[in-house]
Short mmCIF file of C-alpha atoms in Angstrom, two decimals:
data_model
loop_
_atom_site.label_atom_id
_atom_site.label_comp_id
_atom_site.label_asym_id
_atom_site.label_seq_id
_atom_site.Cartn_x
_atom_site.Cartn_y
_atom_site.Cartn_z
CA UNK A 13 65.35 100.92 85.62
CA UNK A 14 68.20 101.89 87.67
CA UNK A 15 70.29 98.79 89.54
CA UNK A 16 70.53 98.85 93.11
CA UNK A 17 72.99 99.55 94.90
CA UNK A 18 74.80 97.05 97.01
CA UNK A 19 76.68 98.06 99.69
CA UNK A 20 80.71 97.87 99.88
CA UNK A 21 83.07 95.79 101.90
CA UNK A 22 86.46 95.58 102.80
CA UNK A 23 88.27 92.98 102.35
CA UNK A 24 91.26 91.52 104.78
CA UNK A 25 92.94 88.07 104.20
CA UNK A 26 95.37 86.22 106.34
CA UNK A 27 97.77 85.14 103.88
CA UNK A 28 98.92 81.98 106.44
CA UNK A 29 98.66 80.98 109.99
CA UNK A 30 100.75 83.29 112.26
CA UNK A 31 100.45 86.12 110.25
CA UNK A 32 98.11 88.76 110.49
CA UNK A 33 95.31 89.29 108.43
CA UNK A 34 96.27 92.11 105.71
CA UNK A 35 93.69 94.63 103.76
CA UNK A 36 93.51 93.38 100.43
CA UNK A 37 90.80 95.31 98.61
CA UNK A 38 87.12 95.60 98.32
CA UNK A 39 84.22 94.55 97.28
CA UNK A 40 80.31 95.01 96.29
CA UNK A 41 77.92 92.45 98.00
CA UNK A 42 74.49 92.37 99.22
CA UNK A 43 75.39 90.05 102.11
CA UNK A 44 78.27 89.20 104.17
CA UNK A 45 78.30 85.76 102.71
CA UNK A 46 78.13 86.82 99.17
CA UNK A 47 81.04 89.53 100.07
CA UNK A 48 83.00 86.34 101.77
CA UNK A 49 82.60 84.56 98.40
CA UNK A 50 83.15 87.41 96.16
CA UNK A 51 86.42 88.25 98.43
CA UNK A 52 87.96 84.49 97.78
CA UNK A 53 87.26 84.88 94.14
CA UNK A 54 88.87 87.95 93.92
CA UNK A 55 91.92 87.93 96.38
CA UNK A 56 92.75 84.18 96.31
CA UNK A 57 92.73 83.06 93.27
CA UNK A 58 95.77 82.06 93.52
CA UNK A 59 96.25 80.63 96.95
CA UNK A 60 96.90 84.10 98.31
CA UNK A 61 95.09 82.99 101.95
CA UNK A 62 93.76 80.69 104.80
CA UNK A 63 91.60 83.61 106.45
CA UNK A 64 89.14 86.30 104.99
CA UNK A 65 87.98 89.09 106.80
CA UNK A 66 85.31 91.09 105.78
CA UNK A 67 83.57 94.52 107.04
CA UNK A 68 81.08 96.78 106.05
CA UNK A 69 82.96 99.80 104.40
CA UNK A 70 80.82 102.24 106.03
CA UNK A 71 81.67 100.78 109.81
CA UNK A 72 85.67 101.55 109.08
CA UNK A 73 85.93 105.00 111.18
CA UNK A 74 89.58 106.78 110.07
CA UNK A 75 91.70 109.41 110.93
CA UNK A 76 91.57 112.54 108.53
CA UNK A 77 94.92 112.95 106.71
CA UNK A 78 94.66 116.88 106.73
CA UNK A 79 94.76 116.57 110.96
CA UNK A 80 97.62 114.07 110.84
CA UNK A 81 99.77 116.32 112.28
CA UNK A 82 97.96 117.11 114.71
CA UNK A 83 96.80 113.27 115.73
CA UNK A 84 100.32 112.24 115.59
CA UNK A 85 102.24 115.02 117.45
CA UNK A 86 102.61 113.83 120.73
CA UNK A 87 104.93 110.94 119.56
CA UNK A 88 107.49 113.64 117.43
CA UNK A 89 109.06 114.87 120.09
CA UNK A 90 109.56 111.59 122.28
CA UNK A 91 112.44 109.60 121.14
CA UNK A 92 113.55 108.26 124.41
CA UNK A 93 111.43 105.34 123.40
CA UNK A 94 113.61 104.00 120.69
CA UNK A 95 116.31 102.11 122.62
CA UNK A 96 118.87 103.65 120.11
CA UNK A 97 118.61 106.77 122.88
CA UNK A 98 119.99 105.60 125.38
CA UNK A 99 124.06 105.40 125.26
CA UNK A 100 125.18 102.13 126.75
CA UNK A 101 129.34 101.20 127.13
CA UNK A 102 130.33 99.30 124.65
CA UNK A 103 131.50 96.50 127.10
CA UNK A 104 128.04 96.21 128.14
CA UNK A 105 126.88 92.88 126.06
CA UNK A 106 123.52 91.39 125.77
CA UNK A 107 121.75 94.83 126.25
CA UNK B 281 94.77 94.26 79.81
CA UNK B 282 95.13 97.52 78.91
CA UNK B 283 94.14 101.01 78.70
CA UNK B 284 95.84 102.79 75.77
CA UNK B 285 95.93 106.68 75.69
CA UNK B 286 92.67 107.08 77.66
CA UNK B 287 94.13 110.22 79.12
CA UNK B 288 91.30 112.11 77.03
CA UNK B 289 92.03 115.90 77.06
CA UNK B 290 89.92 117.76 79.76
CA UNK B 291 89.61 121.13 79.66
CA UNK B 292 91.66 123.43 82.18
CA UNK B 293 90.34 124.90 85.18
CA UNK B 294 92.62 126.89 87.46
CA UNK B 295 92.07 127.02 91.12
CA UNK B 296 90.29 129.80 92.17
CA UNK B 297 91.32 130.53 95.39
CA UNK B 298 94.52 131.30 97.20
CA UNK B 299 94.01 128.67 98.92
CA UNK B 300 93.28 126.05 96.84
CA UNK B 301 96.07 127.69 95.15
CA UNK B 302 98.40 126.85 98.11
CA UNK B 303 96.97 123.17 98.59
CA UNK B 304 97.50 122.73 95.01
CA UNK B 305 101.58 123.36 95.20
CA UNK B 306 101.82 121.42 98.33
CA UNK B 307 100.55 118.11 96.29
CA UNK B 308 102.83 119.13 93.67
CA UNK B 309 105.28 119.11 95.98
CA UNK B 310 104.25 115.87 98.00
CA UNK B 311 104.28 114.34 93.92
CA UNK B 312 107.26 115.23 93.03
CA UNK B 313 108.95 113.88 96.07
CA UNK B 314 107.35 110.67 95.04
CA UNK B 315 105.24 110.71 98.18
CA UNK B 316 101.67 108.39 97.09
CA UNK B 317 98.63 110.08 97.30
CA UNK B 318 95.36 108.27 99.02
CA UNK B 319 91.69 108.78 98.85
CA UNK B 320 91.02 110.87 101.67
CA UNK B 321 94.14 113.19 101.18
CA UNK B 322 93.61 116.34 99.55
CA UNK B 323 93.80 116.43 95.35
CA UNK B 324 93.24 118.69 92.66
CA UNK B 325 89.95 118.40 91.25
CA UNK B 326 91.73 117.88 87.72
CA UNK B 327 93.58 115.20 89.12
CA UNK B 328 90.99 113.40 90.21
CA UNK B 329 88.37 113.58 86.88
CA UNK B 330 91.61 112.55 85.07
CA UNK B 331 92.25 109.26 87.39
CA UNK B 332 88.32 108.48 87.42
CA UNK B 333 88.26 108.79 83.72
CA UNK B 334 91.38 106.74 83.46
CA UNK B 335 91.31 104.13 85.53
CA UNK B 336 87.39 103.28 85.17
CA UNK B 337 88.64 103.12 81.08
CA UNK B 338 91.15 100.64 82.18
CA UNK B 339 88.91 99.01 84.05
CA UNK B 340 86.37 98.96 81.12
CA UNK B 341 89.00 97.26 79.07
CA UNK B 342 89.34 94.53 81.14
CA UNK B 343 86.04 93.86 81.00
CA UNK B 344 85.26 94.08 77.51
CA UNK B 345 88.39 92.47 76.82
CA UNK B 346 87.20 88.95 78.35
CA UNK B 347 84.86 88.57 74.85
CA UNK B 348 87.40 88.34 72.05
CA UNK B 349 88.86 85.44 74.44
CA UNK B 350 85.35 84.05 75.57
CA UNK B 351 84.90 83.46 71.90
CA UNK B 352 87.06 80.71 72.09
CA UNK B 353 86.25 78.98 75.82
CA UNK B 354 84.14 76.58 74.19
CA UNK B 355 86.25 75.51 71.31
CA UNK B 356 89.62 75.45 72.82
CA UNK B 357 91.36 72.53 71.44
CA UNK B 358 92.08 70.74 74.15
CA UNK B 359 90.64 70.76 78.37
CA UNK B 360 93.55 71.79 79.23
CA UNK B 361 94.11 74.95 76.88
CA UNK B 362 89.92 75.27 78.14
CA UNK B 363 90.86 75.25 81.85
CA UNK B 364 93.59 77.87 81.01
CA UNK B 365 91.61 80.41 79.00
CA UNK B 366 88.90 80.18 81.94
CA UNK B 367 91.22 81.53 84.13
CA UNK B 368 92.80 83.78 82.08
CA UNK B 369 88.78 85.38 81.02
CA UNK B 370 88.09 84.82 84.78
CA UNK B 371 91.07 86.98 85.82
CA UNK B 372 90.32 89.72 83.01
CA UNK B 373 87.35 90.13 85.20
CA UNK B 374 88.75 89.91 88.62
CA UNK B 375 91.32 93.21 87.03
CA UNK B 376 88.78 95.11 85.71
CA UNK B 377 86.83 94.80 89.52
CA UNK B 378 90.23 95.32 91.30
CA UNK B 379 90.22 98.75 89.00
CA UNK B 380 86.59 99.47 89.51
CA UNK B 381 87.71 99.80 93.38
CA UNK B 382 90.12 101.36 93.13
CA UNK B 383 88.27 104.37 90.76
CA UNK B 384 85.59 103.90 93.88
CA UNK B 385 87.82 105.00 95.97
CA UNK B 386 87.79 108.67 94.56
CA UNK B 387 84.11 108.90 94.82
CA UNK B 388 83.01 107.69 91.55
CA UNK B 389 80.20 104.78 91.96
CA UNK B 390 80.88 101.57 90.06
CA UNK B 391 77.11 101.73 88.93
CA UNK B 392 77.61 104.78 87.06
CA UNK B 393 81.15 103.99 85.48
CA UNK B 394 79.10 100.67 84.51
CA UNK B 395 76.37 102.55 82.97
CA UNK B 396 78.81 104.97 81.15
CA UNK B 397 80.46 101.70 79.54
CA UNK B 398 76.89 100.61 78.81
CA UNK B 399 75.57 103.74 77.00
CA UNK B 400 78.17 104.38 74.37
CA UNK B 401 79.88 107.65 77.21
CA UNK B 402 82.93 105.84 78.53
CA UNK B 403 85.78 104.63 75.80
CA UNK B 404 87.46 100.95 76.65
CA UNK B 405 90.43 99.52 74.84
CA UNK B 406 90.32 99.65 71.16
CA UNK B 407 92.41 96.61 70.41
CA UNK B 408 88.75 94.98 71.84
CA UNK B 409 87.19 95.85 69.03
CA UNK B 410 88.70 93.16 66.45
CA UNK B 411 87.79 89.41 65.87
CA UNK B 412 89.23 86.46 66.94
CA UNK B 413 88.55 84.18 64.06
CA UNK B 414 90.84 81.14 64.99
CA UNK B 415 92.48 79.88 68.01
CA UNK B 416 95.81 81.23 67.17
CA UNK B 417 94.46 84.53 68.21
CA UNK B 418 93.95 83.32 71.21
CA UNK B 419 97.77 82.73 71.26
CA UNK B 420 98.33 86.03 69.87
CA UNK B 421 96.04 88.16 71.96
CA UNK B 422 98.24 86.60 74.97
CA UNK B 423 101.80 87.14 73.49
CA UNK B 424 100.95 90.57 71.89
CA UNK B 425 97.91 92.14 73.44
CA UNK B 426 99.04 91.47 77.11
CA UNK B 427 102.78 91.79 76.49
CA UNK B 428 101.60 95.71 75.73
CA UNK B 429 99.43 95.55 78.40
CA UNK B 430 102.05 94.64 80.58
CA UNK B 431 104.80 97.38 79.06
CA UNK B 432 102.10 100.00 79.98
CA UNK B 433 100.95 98.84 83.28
CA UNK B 434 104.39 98.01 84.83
CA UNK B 435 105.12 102.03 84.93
CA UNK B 436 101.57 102.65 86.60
CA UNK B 437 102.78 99.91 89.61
CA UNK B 438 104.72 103.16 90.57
CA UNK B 439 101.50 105.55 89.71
CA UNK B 440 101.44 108.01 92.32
CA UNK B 441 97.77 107.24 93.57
CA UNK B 442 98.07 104.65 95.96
CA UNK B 443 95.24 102.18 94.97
CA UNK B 444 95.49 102.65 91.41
CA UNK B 445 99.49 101.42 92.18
CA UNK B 446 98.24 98.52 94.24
CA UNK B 447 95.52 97.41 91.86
CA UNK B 448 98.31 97.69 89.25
CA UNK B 449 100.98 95.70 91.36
CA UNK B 450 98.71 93.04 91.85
CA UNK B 451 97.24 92.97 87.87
CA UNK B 452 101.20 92.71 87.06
CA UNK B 453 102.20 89.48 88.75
CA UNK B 454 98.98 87.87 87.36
CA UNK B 455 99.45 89.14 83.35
CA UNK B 456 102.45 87.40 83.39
CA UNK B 457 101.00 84.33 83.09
CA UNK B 458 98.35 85.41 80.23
CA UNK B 459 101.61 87.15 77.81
CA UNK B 460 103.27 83.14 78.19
CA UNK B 461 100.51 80.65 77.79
CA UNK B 462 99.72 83.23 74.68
CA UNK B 463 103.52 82.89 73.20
CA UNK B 464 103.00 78.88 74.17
CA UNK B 465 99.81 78.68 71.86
CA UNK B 466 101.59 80.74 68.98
CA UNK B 467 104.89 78.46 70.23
CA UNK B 468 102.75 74.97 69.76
CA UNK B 469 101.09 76.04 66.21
CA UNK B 470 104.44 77.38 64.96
CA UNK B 471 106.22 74.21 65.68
CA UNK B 472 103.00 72.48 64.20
CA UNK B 473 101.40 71.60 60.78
CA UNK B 474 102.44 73.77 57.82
CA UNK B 475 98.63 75.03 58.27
CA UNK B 476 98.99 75.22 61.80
CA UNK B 477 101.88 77.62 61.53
CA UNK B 478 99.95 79.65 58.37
CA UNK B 479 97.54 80.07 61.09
CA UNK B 480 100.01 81.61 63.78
CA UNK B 481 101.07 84.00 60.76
CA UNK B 482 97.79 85.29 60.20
CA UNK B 483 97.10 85.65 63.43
CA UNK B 484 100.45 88.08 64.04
CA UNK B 485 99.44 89.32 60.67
CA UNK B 486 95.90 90.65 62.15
CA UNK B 487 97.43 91.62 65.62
CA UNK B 488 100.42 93.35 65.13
CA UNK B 489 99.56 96.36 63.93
CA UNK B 490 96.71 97.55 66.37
CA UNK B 491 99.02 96.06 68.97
CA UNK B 492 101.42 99.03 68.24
CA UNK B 493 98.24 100.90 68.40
CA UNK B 494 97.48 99.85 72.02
CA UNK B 495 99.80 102.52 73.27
CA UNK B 496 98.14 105.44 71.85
CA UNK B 497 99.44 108.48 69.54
CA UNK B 498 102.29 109.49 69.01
CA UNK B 499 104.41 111.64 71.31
CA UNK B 500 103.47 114.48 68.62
CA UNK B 501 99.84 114.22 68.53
CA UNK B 502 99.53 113.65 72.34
CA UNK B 503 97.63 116.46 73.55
CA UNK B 504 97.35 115.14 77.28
CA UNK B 505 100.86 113.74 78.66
CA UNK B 506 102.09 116.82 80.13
CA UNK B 507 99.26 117.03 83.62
CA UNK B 508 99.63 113.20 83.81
CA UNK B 509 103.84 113.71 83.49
CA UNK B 510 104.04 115.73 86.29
CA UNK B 511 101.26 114.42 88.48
CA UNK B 512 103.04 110.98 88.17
CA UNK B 513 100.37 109.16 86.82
CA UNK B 514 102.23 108.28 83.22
CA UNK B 515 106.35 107.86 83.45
CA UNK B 516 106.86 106.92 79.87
CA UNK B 517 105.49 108.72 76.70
CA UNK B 518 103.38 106.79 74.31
CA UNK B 519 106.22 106.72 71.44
CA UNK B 520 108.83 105.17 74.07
CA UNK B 521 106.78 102.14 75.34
CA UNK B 522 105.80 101.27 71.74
CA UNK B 523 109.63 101.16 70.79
CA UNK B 524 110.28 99.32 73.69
CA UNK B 525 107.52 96.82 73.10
CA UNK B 526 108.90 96.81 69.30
CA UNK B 527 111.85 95.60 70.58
CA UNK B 528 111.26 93.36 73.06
CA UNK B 529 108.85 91.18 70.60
CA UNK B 530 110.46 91.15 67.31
CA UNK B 531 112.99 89.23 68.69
CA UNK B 532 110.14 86.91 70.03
CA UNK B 533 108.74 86.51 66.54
CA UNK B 534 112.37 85.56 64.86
CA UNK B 535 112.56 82.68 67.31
CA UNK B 536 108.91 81.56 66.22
CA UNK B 537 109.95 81.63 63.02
CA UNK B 538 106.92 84.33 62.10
CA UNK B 539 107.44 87.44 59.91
CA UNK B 540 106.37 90.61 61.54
CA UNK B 541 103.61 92.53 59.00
CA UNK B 542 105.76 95.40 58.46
CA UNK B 543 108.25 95.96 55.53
CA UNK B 544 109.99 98.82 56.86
CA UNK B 545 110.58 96.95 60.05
CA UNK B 546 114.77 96.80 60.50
CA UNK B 547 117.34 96.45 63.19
CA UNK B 548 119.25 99.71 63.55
CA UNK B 549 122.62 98.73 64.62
CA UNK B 550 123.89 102.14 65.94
CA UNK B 551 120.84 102.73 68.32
CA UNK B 552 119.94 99.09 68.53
CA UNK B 553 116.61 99.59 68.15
CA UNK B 554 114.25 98.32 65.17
CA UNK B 555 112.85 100.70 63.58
CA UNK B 556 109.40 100.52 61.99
CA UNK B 557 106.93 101.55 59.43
CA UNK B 558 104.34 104.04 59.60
CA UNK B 559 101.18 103.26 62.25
CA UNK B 560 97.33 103.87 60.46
CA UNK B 561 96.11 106.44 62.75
CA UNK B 562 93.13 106.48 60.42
CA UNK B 563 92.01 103.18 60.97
CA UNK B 564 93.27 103.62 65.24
CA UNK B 565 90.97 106.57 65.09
CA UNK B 566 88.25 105.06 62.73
CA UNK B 567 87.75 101.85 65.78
CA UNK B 568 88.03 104.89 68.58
CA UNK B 569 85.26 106.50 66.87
CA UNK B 570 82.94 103.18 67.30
CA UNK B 571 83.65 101.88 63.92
CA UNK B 572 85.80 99.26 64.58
CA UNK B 573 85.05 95.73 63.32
CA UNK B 574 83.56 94.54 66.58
CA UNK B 575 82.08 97.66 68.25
CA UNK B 576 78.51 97.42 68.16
CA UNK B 577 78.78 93.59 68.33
CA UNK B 578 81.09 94.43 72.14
CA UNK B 579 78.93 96.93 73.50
CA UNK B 580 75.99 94.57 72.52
CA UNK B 581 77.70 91.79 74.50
CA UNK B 582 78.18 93.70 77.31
CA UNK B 583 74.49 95.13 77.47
CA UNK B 584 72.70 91.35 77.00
CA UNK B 585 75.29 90.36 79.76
CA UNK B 586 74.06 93.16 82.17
CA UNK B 587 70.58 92.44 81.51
CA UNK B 588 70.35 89.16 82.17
CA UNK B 589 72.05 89.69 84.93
CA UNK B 590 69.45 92.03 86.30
CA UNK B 591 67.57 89.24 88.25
CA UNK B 592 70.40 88.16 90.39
CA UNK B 593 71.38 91.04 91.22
CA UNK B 594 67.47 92.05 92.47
CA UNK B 595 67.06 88.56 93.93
CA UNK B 596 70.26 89.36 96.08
CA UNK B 597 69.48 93.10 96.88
CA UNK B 598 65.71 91.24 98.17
CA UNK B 599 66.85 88.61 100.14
CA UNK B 600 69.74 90.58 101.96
CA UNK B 601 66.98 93.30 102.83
CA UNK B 602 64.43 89.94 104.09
CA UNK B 603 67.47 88.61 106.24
CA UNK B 604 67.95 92.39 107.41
CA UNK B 605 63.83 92.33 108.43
CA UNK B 606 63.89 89.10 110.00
CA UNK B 607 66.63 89.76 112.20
CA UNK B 608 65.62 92.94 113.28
CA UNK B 609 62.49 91.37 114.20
CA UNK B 610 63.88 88.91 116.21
CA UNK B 611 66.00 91.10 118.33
CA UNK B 612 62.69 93.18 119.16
#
């Protein structure tokens, strides 16, 4: 008899407060409780966190890589907002 | 723990379009340029059988190779050498889950690499396959069997498929702890009771050699280094982690006062390497083949463990889908 299959999470841990939590890995659980307690087990062993996120792999929407490009072309050509374009004299201080 | 030379050959297939053609030398390119790849960017159908195979082998390892070591949970001399070899088993099985992931994330199902392990299909680690009669093995699994471990995975850290690096970066920082309370245990019995240290000598004396074995054939007799060279998943032959590994634990073994199992074994001064005697392929490809000392008795292991497990995993799968009816019922 074939096991079944239990679904997969991510997992995202805030290593301490005021940091953001981080994506860590995954795991298999059949609940989000179990995938909380599978996700400490796993990730902090070792004191890695404060905070665990988890989420149902399957509600994660992404980008495709092959239309990366594409998705990310409107910010190539843009680089008057890095502050490095704009030429300021060098007598100019605290700008 | 480790996966030795679980690149298993694979027969060629060529792409068959121009296109795939043309996809194919852009990844070489994007490789070569030591850019990572991830799991929904575009990859050679080679490449990816040859990562699924190898890093669900890897991850087999790690779980097969929590028995020699569970052997000895119950008898460890002391709580404290108890508490440490629970988290040392415990994190065997936390690396082989990491690498179950990350072989997930190319579309294999952990079920089915599980059920490969299970029937006899998938190969694991064949340093798994001897006994741990005494606690010094223990000791020595930790000093020798994870210091190889550790020589091989440190190159994969820089693998270039991204979760098979992370898994690998993260596996790294926590073997380091399993290679030194190992040399501690062989440190203790060495400095203990002239039976104590007889027992640290045996137990080099048993783990030495398939140590050496743990990184696969030679550089002559590997048939499946060139795809993995140049799709940056293996940096280092076989031949030149062994001689590193030779020569980063002999010296270990002087200061324990142990004599390494090999007469042939010398310091060459002009290269500064030691060089050593001859490795029993036979016997490497004898346990490979199934007939190792402990193969049956592993595999056994591993099947009673699944089994018995069957119930909680049910029990979980039924009351997730209960919790699921009841509170779809109560938002209608």
């Amino acid at each position: 008899m074939s096991d079944p299959r239990s679904p997969l999470w991510e997992v995202f841990v805030r290593p301490r407060s005021g940091l953001e939590h981080k994506h860590a890995g995954s795991v298999h659980a059949t609940d989000a409780r179990m995938a909380l307690e599978h996700a400490r087990d796993l990730y902090t062993r070792r004191g890695e966190g404060v905070s665990l996120w988890v989420v149902r792999s399957s509600d994660i929407v992404a980008s495709d890589p092959a239309e990366a490009d594409e998705l990310f072309e409107p910010a190539r050509d843009k680089i008057y907002r890095h502050p490095t374009f704009y030429e300021i004299p060098e007598e100019v201080k605290t700008l | 723990m480790y996966a030795q030379a679980l690149d298993q050959p694979e027969g060629h297939r060529e792409c068959a379009s121009a296109d795939g053609a043309a996809l194919e030398a852009r990844f070489l390119s994007r490789v070569a340029s030591e850019q990572k790849v991830e799991p929904k960017d575009w990859m050679p159908e080679r490449y990816r059988r040859t990562l699924i195979r190898q890093i669900s082998q890897h991850a087999h390892s790690e779980i097969v190779g929590m028995l020699p070591e569970g052997n000895w949970i119950t008898r460890a001399p002391s709580l404290k050498r108890k508490a440490i070899l629970m988290a040392k088993v415990q994190d065997e099985g936390g690396h082989g889950a990491y690498l179950y992931a990350a072989a997930e994330t190319l579309g294999a199902a952990r079920e089915d690499l599980i059920e490969q392990l299970l029937s006899g299909a998938a190969k694991y680690s064949s340093i798994f396959n001897y006994p741990t009669p005494t606690w010094a093995d223990v000791g020595a699994i930790g000093w020798l069997v994870d210091g190889a471990a550790i020589m091989n995975q440190i190159p994969l850290c820089r693998c270039s498929y991204g979760p098979y690096a992370r898994a690998m970066v993260r596996i790294c920082k926590e073997e380091s702890f399993h290679q030194r309370q190992g040399f501690e245990i062989m440190l203790t019995l060495a400095r203990g009771t002239p039976e104590q240290r007889r027992m640290a000598q045996e137990a080099l004396n048993r783990w030495w050699w398939p140590s050496l074995m743990m990184f696969g054939p030679g550089d002559a007799d590997s048939k499946h280094t060139a795809d993995s060279v140049r799709w940056k998943i293996k940096r280092f032959t076989n031949d030149e982690l062994r001689q590193k590994f030779v020569d980063f634990t002999v010296p270990q073994a002087q200061f324990l006062g142990l004599k390494v199992p090999d007469p042939e074994l010398r310091l060459d001064e002009a290269s500064g390497h030691y060089r050593f005697g001859a490795i029993d392929w036979a016997e490497f490809n004898e346990v490979l083949r199934g007939n190792g000392p402990c193969n049956r008795e592993r595999l056994a292991a591993r099947r009673e463990a699944h089994e018995s497990g069957r119930w909680v995993r049910e029990a979980a799968a039924a009351y997730a889908e209960k919790q699921r009816a009841r509170t779809s019922a109560a938002a209608a």
